PDB file of C-alpha atoms and ligand atoms in Angstrom:
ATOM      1  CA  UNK T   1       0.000   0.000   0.000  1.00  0.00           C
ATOM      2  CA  UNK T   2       3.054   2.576   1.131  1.00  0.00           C
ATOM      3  CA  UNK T   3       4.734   1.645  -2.593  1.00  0.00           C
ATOM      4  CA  UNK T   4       0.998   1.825  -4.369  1.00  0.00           C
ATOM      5  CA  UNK T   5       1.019   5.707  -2.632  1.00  0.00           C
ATOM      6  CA  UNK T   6       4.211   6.483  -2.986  1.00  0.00           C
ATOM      7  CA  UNK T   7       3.959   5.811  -6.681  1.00  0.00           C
ATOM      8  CA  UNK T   8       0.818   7.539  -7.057  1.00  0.00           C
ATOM      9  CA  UNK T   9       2.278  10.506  -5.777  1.00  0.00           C
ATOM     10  CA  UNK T  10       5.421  10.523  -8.109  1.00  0.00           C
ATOM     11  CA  UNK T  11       2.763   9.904 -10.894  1.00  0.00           C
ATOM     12  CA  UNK T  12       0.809  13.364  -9.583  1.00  0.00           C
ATOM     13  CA  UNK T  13       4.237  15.387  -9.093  1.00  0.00           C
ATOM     14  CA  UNK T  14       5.168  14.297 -13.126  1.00  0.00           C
ATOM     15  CA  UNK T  15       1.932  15.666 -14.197  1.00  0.00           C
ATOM     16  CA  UNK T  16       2.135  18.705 -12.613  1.00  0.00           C
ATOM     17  CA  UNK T  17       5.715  19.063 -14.542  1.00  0.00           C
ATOM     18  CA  UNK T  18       8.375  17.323 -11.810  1.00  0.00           C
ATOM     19  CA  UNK T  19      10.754  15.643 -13.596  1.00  0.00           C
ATOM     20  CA  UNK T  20      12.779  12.565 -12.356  1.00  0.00           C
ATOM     21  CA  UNK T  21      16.963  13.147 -12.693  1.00  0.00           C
ATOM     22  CA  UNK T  22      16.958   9.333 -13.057  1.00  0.00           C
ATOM     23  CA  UNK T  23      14.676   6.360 -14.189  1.00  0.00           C
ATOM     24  CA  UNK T  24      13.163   4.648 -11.848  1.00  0.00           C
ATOM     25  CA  UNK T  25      15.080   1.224 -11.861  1.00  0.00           C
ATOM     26  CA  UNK T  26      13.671  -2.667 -11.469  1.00  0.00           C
ATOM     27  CA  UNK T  27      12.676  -3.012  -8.149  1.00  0.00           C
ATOM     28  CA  UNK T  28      14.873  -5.750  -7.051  1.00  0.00           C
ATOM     29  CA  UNK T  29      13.341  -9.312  -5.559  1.00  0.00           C
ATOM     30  CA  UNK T  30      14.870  -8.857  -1.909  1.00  0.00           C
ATOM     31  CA  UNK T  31      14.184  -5.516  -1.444  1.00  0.00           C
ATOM     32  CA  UNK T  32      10.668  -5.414  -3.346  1.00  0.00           C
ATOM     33  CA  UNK T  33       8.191  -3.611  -0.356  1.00  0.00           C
ATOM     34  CA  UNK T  34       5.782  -6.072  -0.512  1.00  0.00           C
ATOM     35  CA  UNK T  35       5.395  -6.665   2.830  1.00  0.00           C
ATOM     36  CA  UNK T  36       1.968  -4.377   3.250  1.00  0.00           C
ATOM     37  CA  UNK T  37       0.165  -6.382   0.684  1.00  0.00           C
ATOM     38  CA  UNK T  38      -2.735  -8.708   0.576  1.00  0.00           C
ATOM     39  CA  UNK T  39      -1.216 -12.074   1.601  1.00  0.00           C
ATOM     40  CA  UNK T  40      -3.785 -14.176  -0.370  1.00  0.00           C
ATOM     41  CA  UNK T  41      -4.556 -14.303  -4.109  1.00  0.00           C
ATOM     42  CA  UNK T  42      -8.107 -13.020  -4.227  1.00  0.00           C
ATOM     43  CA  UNK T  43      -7.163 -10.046  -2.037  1.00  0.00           C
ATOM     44  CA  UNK T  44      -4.071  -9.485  -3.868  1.00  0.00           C
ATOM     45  CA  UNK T  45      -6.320  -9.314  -7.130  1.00  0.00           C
ATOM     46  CA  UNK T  46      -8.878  -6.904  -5.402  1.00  0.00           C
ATOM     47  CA  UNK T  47      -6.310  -4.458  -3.805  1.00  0.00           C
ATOM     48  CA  UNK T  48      -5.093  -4.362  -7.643  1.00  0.00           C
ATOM     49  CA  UNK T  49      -8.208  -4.094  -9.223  1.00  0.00           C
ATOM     50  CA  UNK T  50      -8.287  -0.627  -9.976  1.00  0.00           C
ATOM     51  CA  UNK T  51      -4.578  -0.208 -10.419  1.00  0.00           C
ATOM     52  CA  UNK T  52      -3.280   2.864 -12.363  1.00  0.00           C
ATOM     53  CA  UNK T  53       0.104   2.825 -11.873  1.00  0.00           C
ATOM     54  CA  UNK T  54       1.468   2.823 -15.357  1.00  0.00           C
ATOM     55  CA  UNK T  55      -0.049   3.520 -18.590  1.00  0.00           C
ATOM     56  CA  UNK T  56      -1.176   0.229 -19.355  1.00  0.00           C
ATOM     57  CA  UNK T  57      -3.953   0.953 -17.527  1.00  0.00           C
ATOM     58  CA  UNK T  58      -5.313   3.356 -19.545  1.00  0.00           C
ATOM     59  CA  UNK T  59      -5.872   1.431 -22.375  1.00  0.00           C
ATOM     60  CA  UNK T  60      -6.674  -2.257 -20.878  1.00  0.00           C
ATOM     61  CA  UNK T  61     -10.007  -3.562 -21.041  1.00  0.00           C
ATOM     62  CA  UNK T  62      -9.156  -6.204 -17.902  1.00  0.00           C
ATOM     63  CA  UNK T  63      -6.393  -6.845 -15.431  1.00  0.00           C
ATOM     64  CA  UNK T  64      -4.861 -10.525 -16.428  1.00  0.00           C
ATOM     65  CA  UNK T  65      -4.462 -11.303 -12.751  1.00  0.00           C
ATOM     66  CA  UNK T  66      -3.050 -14.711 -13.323  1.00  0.00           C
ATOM     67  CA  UNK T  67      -4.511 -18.068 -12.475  1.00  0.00           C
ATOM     68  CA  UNK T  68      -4.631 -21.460 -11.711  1.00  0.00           C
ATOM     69  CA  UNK T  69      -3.384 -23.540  -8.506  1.00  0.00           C
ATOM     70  CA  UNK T  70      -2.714 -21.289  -5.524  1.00  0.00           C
ATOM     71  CA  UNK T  71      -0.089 -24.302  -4.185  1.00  0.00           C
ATOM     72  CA  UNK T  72       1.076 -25.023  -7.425  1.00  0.00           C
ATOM     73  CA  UNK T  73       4.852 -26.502  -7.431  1.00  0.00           C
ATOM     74  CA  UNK T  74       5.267 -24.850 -10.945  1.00  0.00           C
ATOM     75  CA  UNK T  75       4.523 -20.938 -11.839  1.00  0.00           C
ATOM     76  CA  UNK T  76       4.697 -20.292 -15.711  1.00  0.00           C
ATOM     77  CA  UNK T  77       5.525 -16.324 -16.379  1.00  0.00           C
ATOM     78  CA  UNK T  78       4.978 -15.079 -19.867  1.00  0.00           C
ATOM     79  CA  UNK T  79       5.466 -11.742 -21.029  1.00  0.00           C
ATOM     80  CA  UNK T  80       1.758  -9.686 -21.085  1.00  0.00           C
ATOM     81  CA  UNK T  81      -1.643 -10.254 -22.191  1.00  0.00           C
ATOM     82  CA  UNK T  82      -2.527  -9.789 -25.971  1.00  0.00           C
ATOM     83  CA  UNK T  83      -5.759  -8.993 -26.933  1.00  0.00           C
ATOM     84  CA  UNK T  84      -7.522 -12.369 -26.265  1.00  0.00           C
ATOM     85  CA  UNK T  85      -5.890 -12.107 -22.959  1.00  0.00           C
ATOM     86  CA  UNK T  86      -6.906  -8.593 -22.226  1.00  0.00           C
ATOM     87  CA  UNK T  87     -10.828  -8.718 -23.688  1.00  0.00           C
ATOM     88  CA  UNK T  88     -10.943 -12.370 -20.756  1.00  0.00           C
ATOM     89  CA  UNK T  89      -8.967 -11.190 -18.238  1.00  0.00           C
ATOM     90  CA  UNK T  90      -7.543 -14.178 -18.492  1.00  0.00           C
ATOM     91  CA  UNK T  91      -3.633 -15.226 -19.563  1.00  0.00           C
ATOM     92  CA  UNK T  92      -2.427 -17.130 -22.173  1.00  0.00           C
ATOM     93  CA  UNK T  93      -5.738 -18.153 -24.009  1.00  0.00           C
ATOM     94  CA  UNK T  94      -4.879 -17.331 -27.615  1.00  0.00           C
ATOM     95  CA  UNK T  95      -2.633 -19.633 -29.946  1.00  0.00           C
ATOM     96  CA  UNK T  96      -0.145 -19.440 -27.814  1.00  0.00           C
ATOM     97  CA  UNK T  97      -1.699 -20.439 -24.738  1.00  0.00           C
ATOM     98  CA  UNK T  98      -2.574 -23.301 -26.429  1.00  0.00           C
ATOM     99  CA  UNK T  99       0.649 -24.513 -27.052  1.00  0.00           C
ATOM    100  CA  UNK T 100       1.451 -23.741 -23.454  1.00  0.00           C
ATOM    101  CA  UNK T 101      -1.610 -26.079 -22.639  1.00  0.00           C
ATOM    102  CA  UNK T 102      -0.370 -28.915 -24.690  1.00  0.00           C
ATOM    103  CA  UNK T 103       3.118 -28.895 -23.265  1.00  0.00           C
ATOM    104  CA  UNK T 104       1.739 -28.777 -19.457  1.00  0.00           C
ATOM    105  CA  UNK T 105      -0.422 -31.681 -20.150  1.00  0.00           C
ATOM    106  CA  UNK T 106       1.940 -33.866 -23.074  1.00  0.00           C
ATOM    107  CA  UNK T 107       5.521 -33.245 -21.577  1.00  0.00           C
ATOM    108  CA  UNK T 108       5.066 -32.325 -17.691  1.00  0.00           C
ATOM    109  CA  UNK T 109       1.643 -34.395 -17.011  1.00  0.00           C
ATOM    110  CA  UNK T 110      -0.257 -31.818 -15.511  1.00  0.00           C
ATOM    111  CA  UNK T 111      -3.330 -30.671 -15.873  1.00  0.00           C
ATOM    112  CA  UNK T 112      -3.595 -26.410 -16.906  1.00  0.00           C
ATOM    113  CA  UNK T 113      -5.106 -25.793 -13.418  1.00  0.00           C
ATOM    114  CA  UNK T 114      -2.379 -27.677 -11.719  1.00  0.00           C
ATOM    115  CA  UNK T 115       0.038 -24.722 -12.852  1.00  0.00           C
ATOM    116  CA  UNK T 116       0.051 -20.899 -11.877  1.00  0.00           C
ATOM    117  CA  UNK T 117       0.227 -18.706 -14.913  1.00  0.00           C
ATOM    118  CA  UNK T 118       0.786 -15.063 -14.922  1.00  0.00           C
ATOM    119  CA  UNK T 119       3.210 -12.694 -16.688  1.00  0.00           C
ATOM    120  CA  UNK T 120       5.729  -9.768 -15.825  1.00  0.00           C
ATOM    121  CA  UNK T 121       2.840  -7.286 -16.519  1.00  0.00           C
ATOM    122  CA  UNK T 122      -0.804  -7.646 -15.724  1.00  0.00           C
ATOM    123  CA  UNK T 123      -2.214  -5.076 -18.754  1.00  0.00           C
ATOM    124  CA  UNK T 124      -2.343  -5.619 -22.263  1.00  0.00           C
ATOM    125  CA  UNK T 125       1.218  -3.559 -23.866  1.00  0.00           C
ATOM    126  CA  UNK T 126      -0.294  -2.118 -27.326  1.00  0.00           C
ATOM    127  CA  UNK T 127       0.259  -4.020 -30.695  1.00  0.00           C
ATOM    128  CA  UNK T 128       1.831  -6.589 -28.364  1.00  0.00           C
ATOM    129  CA  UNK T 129       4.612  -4.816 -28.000  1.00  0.00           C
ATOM    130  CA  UNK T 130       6.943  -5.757 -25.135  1.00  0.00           C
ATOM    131  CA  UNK T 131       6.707  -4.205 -21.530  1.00  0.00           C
ATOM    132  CA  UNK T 132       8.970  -1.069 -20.983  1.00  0.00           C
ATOM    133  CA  UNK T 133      11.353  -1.192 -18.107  1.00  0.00           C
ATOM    134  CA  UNK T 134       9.429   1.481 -16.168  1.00  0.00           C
ATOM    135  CA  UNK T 135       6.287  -0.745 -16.967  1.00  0.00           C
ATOM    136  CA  UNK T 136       8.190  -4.268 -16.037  1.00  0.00           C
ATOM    137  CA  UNK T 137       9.113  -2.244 -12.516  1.00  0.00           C
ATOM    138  CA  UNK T 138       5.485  -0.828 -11.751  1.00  0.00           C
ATOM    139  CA  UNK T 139       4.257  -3.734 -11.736  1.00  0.00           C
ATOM    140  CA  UNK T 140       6.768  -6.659 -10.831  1.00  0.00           C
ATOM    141  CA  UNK T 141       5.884  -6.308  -6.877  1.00  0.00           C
ATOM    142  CA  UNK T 142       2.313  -8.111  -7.471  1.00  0.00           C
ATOM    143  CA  UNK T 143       4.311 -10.840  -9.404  1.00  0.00           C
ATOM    144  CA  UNK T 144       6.763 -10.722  -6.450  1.00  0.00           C
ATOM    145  CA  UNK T 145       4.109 -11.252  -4.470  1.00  0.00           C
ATOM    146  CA  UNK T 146       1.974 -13.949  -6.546  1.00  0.00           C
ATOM    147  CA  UNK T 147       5.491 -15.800  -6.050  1.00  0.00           C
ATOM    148  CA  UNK T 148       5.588 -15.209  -2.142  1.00  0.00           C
ATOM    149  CA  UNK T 149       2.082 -16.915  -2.019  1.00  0.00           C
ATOM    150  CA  UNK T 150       2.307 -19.405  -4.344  1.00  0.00           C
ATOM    151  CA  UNK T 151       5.606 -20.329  -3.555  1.00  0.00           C
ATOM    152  CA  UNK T 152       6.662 -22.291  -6.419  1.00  0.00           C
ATOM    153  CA  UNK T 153       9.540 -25.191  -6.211  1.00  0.00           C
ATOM    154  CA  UNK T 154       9.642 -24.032 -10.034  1.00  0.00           C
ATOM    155  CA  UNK T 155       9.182 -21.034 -11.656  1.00  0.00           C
ATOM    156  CA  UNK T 156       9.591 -21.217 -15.853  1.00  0.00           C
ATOM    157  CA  UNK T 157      10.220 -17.885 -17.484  1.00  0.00           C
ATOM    158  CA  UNK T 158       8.797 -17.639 -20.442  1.00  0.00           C
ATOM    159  CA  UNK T 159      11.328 -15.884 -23.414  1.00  0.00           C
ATOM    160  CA  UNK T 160      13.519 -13.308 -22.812  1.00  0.00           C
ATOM    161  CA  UNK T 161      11.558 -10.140 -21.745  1.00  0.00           C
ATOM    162  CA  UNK T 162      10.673 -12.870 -18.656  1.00  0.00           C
ATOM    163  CA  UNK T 163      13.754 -14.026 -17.895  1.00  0.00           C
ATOM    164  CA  UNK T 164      15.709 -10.421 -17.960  1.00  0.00           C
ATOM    165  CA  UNK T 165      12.926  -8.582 -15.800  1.00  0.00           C
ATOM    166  CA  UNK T 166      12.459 -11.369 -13.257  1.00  0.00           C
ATOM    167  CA  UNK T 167      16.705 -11.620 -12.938  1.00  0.00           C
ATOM    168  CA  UNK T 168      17.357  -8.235 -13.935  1.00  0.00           C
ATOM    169  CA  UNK T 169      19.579  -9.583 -16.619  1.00  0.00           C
ATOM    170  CA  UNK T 170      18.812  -7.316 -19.323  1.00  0.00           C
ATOM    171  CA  UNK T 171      21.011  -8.353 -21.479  1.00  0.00           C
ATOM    172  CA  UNK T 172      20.503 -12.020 -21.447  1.00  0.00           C
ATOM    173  CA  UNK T 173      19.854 -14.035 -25.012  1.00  0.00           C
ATOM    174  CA  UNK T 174      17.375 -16.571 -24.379  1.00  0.00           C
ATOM    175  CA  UNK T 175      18.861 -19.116 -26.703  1.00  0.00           C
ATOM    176  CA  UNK T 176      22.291 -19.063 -24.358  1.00  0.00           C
ATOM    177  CA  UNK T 177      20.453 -19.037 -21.092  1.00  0.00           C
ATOM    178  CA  UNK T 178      16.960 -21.233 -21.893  1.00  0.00           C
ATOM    179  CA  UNK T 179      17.427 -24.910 -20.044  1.00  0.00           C
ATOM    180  CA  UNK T 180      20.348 -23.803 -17.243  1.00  0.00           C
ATOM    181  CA  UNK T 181      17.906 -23.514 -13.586  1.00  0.00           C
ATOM    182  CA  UNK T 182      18.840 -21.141 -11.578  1.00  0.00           C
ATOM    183  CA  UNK T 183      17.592 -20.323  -7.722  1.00  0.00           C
ATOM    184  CA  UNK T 184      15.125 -17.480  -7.898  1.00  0.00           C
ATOM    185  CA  UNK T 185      14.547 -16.645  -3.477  1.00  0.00           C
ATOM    186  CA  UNK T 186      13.361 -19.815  -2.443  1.00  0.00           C
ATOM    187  CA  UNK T 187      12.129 -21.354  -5.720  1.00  0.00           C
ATOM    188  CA  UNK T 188      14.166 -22.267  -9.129  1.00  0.00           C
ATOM    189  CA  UNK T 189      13.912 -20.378 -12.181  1.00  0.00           C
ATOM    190  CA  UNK T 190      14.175 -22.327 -15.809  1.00  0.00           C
ATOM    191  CA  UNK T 191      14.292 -20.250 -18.729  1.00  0.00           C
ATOM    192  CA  UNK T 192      12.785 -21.558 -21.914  1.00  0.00           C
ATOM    193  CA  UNK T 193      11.805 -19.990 -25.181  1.00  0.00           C
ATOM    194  CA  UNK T 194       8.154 -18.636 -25.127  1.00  0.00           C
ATOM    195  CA  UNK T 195       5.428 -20.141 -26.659  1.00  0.00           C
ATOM    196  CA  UNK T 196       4.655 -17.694 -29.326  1.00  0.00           C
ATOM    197  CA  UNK T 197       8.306 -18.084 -30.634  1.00  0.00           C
ATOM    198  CA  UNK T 198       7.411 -21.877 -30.934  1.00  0.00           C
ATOM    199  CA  UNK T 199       4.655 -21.066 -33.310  1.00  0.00           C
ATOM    200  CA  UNK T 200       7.602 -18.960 -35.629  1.00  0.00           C
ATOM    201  CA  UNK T 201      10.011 -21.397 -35.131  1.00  0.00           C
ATOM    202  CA  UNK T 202       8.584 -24.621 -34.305  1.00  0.00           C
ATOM    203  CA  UNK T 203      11.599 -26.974 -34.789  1.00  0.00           C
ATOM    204  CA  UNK T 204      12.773 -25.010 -30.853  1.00  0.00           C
ATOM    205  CA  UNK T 205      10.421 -27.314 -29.322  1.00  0.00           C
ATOM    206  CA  UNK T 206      13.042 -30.267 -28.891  1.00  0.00           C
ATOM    207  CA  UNK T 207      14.887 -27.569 -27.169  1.00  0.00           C
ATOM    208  CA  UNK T 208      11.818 -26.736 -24.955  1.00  0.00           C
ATOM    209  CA  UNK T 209      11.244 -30.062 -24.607  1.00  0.00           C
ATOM    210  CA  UNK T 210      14.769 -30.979 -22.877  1.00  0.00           C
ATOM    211  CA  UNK T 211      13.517 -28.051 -20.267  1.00  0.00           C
ATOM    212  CA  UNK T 212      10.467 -29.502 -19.317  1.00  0.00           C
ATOM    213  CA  UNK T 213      12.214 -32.843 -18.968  1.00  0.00           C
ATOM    214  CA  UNK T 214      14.629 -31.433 -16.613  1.00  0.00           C
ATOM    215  CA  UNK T 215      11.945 -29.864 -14.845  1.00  0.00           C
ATOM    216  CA  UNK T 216       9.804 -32.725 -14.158  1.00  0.00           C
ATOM    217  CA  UNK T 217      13.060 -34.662 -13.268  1.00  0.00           C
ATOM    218  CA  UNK T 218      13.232 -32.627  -9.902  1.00  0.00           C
ATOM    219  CA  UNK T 219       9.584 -31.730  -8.880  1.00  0.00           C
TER     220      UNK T 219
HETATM  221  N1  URA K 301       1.737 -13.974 -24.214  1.00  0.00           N
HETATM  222  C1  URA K 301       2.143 -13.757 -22.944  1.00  0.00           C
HETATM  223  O1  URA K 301       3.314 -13.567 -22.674  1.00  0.00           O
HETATM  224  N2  URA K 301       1.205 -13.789 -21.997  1.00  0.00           N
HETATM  225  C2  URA K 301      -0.083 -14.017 -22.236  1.00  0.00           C
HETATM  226  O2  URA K 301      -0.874 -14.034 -21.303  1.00  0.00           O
HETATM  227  C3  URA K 301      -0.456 -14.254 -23.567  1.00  0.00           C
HETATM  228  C4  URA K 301       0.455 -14.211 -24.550  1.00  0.00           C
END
């Protein structure tokens, strides 16, 4: 709630013609101030329900909370809604969410529900376009959070713009880091390519494949 006002406040002082000397940079895992929030899911997606934080919000048509198992031992995070995603309120439901749903069920064995799903930014980026940093940083607390309650053994990043804002690496090329886990707090992380880059370049799936492999090995 103190960040939520805080950032309000820097939002009013920029409008009345404030300027920042420095962007605001990614708010980093162990010192995210998520302390004051809603410590279950359904609060969580109340107290955010009427979020305005970043621009995002101006244009969205739904929040794309995130869903599935509150226990779950794996947390999927994808980028941010597209337009399927933003007129549900729901992530991951267009072609790519399909292919997400098939490799859940046909390589891990789970069912969709038996996953978390949610991405680095809860509104819908225009033209699909993905997250700015100042965007990524607004709103990476609530994942933060999702990931405090959840509490994940896994967490799979989904592509690049996942991987870099969840580790900060900004730099990092998927292809180099996808299938290495690293520890992310108390859970793992496992990069892998993102779905929609399957659909482009479908012959990565052996490579996405091997991931999910080495992910089921330990759960
Ligand atoms: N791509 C994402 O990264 N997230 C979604 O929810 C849908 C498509």
């Amino acid at each position: 709630m103190q960040q939520m006002k805080l950032l309000q406040s820097l939002y009013q002082q920029r409008a009345l013609g404030y300027r920042y000397f420095d962007d605001i940079k990614s708010v980093p895992f162990e010192n995210s101030d998520i302390s004051d929030m809603p410590s279950t899911l359904p609060d969580l997606q109340t107290y955010l329900s009427d979020c305005s934080l970043c621009n995002l919000s101006k244009s969205r048509k739904h929040i794309v909370f995130g869903e599935g198992n509150p226990q779950a031992d794996i947390m999927f995070v994808g980028e941010g809604p597209g337009e399927l995603e933003d007129n549900s309120g729901r992530p991951f439901i267009g072609r790519s969410g399909e292919l997400l749903t098939r490799i859940i069920e046909n390589v891990l064995m789970l069912r969709r529900e038996d996953v978390y799903i949610a991405n680095i930014v809860k509104c819908r980026p225009s033209a699909n376009r993905a997250p700015t940093e100042e965007e990524a940083d607004k709103c990476k607390p609530f994942l933060i959070k999702q990931i405090e309650i959840v509490k994940p053994k896994i967490i799979i990043a989904l592509g690049a713009t996942s991987y870099s804002y969840l580790t900060g690496d900004m730099n990092a090329k998927i292809s180099r880091v996808r299938g290495e886990m690293i520890n992310f707090g108390t859970s793992k992380l496992m990069p892998t390519f993102h779905p929609s880059y399957l659909l482009r370049n479908p012959s990565a799936k052996r490579e996405v494949m091997s991931d999910m492999l080495k992910v089921k090995a330990i759960l």
